[in-house]
Amino acid sequence: MTADVFGPARLGPVELRNRVIKAATFEGMTPHGLVTDELIEFHLRPARGGVGMTTVAYCATSPEGRTDRHQIWMRPEVLPGLRRLADAVHAEGAAVSAQIGHAGPVANPVSNRLPALGPSRRLSPLGMRMINAASAGDLDRITQAHARAARTARDAGFDAVELHFGHNYLVSSFLSAKLNRRGDRFGGSLTNRARLALDIARAVRGAVGGQLAIIAKLNMDDGVPGGFWLDESIQVARWLEADGSVDALELTAGSSLLNPMYLFTGDAPVREFAAQFPRPARLAIQLAGSRFLRAYPYQEAYLLDRARQFRAALNLPLILLGGITRKQTMDLAMAEGFAFVAMARALLREPGLLHRIRSDPEARSLCIHCNKCMPTIYRGTHCVLASPRTT
Ligand SMILES: Cc1cc2nc3c(=O)[nH]c(=O)nc-3n(C[C@H](O)[C@H](O)[C@H](O)COP(=O)(O)O)c2cc1C
């Protein structure tokens, strides 16, 4: 029987009031790497708007794994703020997830004042510094840091953690044969490239398994020639399933390092993106911007064709993501066997969209996927079309 997207559903050990998840959209509201009232308010909006669960974007597991130094990294000082956030979201009837991960080559070493780590040494396009190859010791430390971060989320009363295995962040860069040129047990064969993902998922399961839901946000493909592609990703998903280390997979695509617009599709906001940087970088981005921010045509449920292949290959609960804006698409996702849908931009545009959809199943999102929300991540993420912070 096809599930009702607005009916309650189990996700690992937790029950959500419905099957709609607000996907991680980095909030840019943690200037000292700590929870602020603004961040709590940001998550109360979709919670009041009726989602089953909201996702606190990108909580780094270690300081060099932040994309920039204004981000939360999971240390003891964050616990009281996270607890306040979780309590506030729960009071609205929604659950809350923390996206935990290590940015790897996507980290900004200049902002962090720490070298970025990747599978192999290469030049960082962010700040023109070298990215260092992570040692086996670094990888062990980072794996343990994920387990600690998951315990912190649990202690703060979160319902889920989402492991960032996408977008060429650290784990995803290890999965990519293009970025991972290592000759040790973490490079070469897919078994070796997937070792970090599997180790982290197992460590997190060992730390918090059965106490909160564990989701992995996994790239289906990087959108980069020679990068990670469906065949390999389906195999990694099968290994995660066989390990029993995750409760669900959220399927994504793209590379924040090499092909960011592939994540989103829609217009490339080159001018608005360039405007976030100081003058010399701004000019360079304006000139090179349309190559780096290469636009892809937007389509409702643009990841569905790829995600279907995972549905066919796996029994794990899957979360469909990417261009979901309508009841009809949610129903299609349920009919095709996806357990949840995740929505990002449509809920930034209109956090109350689900209420509108419930009362009118034909309701259409106001999001026009202009992607001008994207460059706002540096100063408080919002939809530029919505009245500021009031929707
Ligand atoms: C402003 C903005 C910030 C984002 N930040 C994150 C992030 O921190 N972590 C992540 O995994 N994805 C991030 N994403 C990607 C979304 O989670 C999602 O994968 C993508 O927007 C596609 O979903 P949609 O079509 O519903 O918007 C971000 C997207 C937007 C628009």
Tab-separated table of N, CA and C in Angstrom, residues 62-129:
chain	number	residue	atom	x	y	z
A	62	SER	N	35.202	18.495	13.278
A	62	SER	CA	36.473	19.011	13.820
A	62	SER	C	36.766	20.371	13.188
A	63	PRO	N	37.618	21.180	13.830
A	63	PRO	CA	37.755	22.574	13.392
A	63	PRO	C	38.234	22.737	11.951
A	64	GLU	N	39.133	21.853	11.501
A	64	GLU	CA	39.608	22.012	10.109
A	64	GLU	C	38.568	21.487	9.121
A	65	GLY	N	37.490	20.892	9.642
A	65	GLY	CA	36.433	20.360	8.773
A	65	GLY	C	35.284	21.325	8.583
A	66	ARG	N	35.435	22.586	9.096
A	66	ARG	CA	34.407	23.606	8.838
A	66	ARG	C	34.612	24.156	7.432
A	67	THR	N	33.531	24.529	6.749
A	67	THR	CA	33.770	25.185	5.457
A	67	THR	C	34.321	26.583	5.708
A	68	ASP	N	33.921	27.241	6.804
A	68	ASP	CA	34.617	28.452	7.250
A	68	ASP	C	34.507	28.558	8.765
A	69	ARG	N	35.233	29.520	9.322
A	69	ARG	CA	35.395	29.471	10.776
A	69	ARG	C	34.156	29.920	11.552
A	70	HIS	N	33.101	30.351	10.836
A	70	HIS	CA	31.898	30.803	11.536
A	70	HIS	C	30.898	29.671	11.740
A	71	GLN	N	31.362	28.467	11.502
A	71	GLN	CA	30.436	27.340	11.564
A	71	GLN	C	30.494	26.630	12.896
A	72	ILE	N	29.388	26.008	13.252
A	72	ILE	CA	29.398	25.152	14.443
A	72	ILE	C	30.399	24.029	14.225
A	73	TRP	N	31.254	23.813	15.206
A	73	TRP	CA	31.894	22.488	15.239
A	73	TRP	C	31.564	21.863	16.575
A	74	MET	N	31.409	20.561	16.559
A	74	MET	CA	30.777	19.850	17.676
A	74	MET	C	31.764	19.676	18.825
A	75	ARG	N	31.698	20.606	19.760
A	75	ARG	CA	32.554	20.582	20.938
A	75	ARG	C	31.652	20.784	22.142
A	76	PRO	N	32.148	20.543	23.365
A	76	PRO	CA	31.249	20.592	24.524
A	76	PRO	C	30.473	21.908	24.647
A	77	GLU	N	31.078	23.040	24.267
A	77	GLU	CA	30.387	24.341	24.408
A	77	GLU	C	29.103	24.443	23.601
A	78	VAL	N	28.930	23.623	22.567
A	78	VAL	CA	27.727	23.784	21.735
A	78	VAL	C	26.502	23.108	22.362
A	79	LEU	N	26.749	22.247	23.348
A	79	LEU	CA	25.660	21.406	23.857
A	79	LEU	C	24.458	22.199	24.391
A	80	PRO	N	24.656	23.211	25.262
A	80	PRO	CA	23.470	23.911	25.787
A	80	PRO	C	22.630	24.569	24.678
A	81	GLY	N	23.310	25.152	23.686
A	81	GLY	CA	22.584	25.802	22.592
A	81	GLY	C	21.825	24.788	21.753
A	82	LEU	N	22.462	23.656	21.464
A	82	LEU	CA	21.790	22.618	20.672
A	82	LEU	C	20.573	22.089	21.428
A	83	ARG	N	20.730	21.994	22.770
A	83	ARG	CA	19.605	21.485	23.570
A	83	ARG	C	18.430	22.470	23.496
A	84	ARG	N	18.749	23.760	23.569
A	84	ARG	CA	17.711	24.796	23.477
A	84	ARG	C	17.003	24.696	22.116
A	85	LEU	N	17.805	24.494	21.076
A	85	LEU	CA	17.229	24.400	19.724
A	85	LEU	C	16.319	23.171	19.622
A	86	ALA	N	16.820	22.035	20.118
A	86	ALA	CA	16.026	20.790	20.027
A	86	ALA	C	14.722	20.942	20.811
A	87	ASP	N	14.796	21.523	22.003
A	87	ASP	CA	13.579	21.694	22.814
A	87	ASP	C	12.565	22.579	22.091
A	88	ALA	N	13.064	23.650	21.482
A	88	ALA	CA	12.165	24.600	20.805
A	88	ALA	C	11.480	23.924	19.608
A	89	VAL	N	12.240	23.149	18.846
A	89	VAL	CA	11.661	22.474	17.672
A	89	VAL	C	10.653	21.407	18.133
A	90	HIS	N	11.016	20.670	19.170
A	90	HIS	CA	10.101	19.632	19.687
A	90	HIS	C	8.785	20.250	20.161
A	91	ALA	N	8.869	21.430	20.756
A	91	ALA	CA	7.648	22.076	21.256
A	91	ALA	C	6.675	22.380	20.114
A	92	GLU	N	7.199	22.451	18.891
A	92	GLU	CA	6.327	22.676	17.721
A	92	GLU	C	5.876	21.353	17.106
A	93	GLY	N	6.285	20.231	17.696
A	93	GLY	CA	5.820	18.927	17.197
A	93	GLY	C	6.702	18.305	16.136
A	94	ALA	N	7.797	18.973	15.783
A	94	ALA	CA	8.686	18.408	14.755
A	94	ALA	C	9.899	17.756	15.414
A	95	ALA	N	10.569	16.908	14.669
A	95	ALA	CA	11.831	16.311	15.112
A	95	ALA	C	12.976	17.137	14.522
A	96	VAL	N	14.196	16.858	15.011
A	96	VAL	CA	15.336	17.652	14.548
A	96	VAL	C	16.556	16.756	14.358
A	97	SER	N	17.241	17.020	13.255
A	97	SER	CA	18.422	16.241	12.880
A	97	SER	C	19.622	17.181	12.790
A	98	ALA	N	20.815	16.653	13.076
A	98	ALA	CA	22.042	17.455	12.911
A	98	ALA	C	22.847	16.848	11.773
A	99	GLN	N	23.161	17.670	10.786
A	99	GLN	CA	24.040	17.173	9.725
A	99	GLN	C	25.469	17.280	10.229
A	100	ILE	N	26.145	16.148	10.379
A	100	ILE	CA	27.516	16.176	10.872
A	100	ILE	C	28.447	15.705	9.762
A	101	GLY	N	29.631	16.310	9.729
A	101	GLY	CA	30.550	15.906	8.673
A	101	GLY	C	31.838	16.678	8.734
A	102	HIS	N	32.687	16.384	7.764
A	102	HIS	CA	33.985	17.040	7.646
A	102	HIS	C	34.075	17.551	6.212
A	103	ALA	N	34.355	18.860	6.070
A	103	ALA	CA	34.300	19.455	4.728
A	103	ALA	C	35.463	19.012	3.849
A	104	GLY	N	36.546	18.509	4.446
A	104	GLY	CA	37.660	18.019	3.628
A	104	GLY	C	38.148	19.094	2.682
A	105	PRO	N	38.211	18.806	1.371
A	105	PRO	CA	38.754	19.786	0.428
A	105	PRO	C	37.857	20.995	0.211
A	106	VAL	N	36.621	20.946	0.716
A	106	VAL	CA	35.714	22.092	0.557
A	106	VAL	C	35.924	23.102	1.693
A	107	ALA	N	36.707	22.728	2.713
A	107	ALA	CA	36.973	23.645	3.830
A	107	ALA	C	37.799	24.834	3.330
A	108	ASN	N	37.536	25.992	3.916
A	108	ASN	CA	38.307	27.181	3.535
A	108	ASN	C	39.470	27.347	4.518
A	109	PRO	N	40.695	26.993	4.069
A	109	PRO	CA	41.830	26.993	4.999
A	109	PRO	C	42.198	28.391	5.477
A	110	VAL	N	41.911	29.411	4.658
A	110	VAL	CA	42.262	30.781	5.041
A	110	VAL	C	41.347	31.209	6.180
A	111	SER	N	40.052	31.010	6.006
A	111	SER	CA	39.100	31.373	7.048
A	111	SER	C	39.335	30.550	8.317
A	112	ASN	N	39.542	29.253	8.165
A	112	ASN	CA	39.721	28.365	9.329
A	112	ASN	C	41.066	28.582	10.023
A	113	ARG	N	42.008	29.164	9.277
A	113	ARG	CA	43.394	29.293	9.759
A	113	ARG	C	43.975	27.928	10.116
A	114	LEU	N	43.546	26.949	9.353
A	114	LEU	CA	44.035	25.571	9.511
A	114	LEU	C	44.101	24.959	8.120
A	115	PRO	N	45.097	24.123	7.861
A	115	PRO	CA	45.152	23.506	6.531
A	115	PRO	C	43.941	22.609	6.287
A	116	ALA	N	43.475	22.618	5.044
A	116	ALA	CA	42.378	21.704	4.678
A	116	ALA	C	42.969	20.317	4.427
A	117	LEU	N	42.137	19.306	4.635
A	117	LEU	CA	42.575	17.922	4.415
A	117	LEU	C	41.736	17.289	3.321
A	118	GLY	N	42.391	16.506	2.505
A	118	GLY	CA	41.667	15.763	1.469
A	118	GLY	C	42.314	14.407	1.319
A	119	PRO	N	41.826	13.618	0.360
A	119	PRO	CA	42.464	12.321	0.153
A	119	PRO	C	43.892	12.474	-0.377
A	120	SER	N	44.084	13.489	-1.242
A	120	SER	CA	45.391	13.657	-1.883
A	120	SER	C	45.719	15.135	-1.917
A	121	ARG	N	47.009	15.428	-2.012
A	121	ARG	CA	47.440	16.823	-2.026
A	121	ARG	C	46.990	17.486	-3.327
A	122	ARG	N	46.377	18.660	-3.231
A	122	ARG	CA	46.005	19.434	-4.415
A	122	ARG	C	45.782	20.873	-4.004
A	123	LEU	N	45.687	21.742	-5.005
A	123	LEU	CA	45.493	23.154	-4.710
A	123	LEU	C	44.031	23.408	-4.372
A	124	SER	N	43.799	24.172	-3.303
A	124	SER	CA	42.423	24.532	-2.956
A	124	SER	C	42.018	25.742	-3.781
A	125	PRO	N	40.869	25.667	-4.455
A	125	PRO	CA	40.415	26.856	-5.182
A	125	PRO	C	39.986	27.953	-4.197
A	126	LEU	N	39.791	27.584	-2.925
A	126	LEU	CA	39.356	28.545	-1.923
A	126	LEU	C	40.601	29.069	-1.212
A	127	GLY	N	41.073	30.223	-1.628
A	127	GLY	CA	42.197	30.815	-0.925
A	127	GLY	C	43.550	30.413	-1.485
A	128	MET	N	43.536	29.641	-2.563
A	128	MET	CA	44.785	29.280	-3.227
A	128	MET	C	45.845	28.742	-2.267
A	129	ARG	N	45.454	27.832	-1.424
A	129	ARG	CA	46.394	27.129	-0.546
A	129	ARG	C	46.384	25.662	-0.926
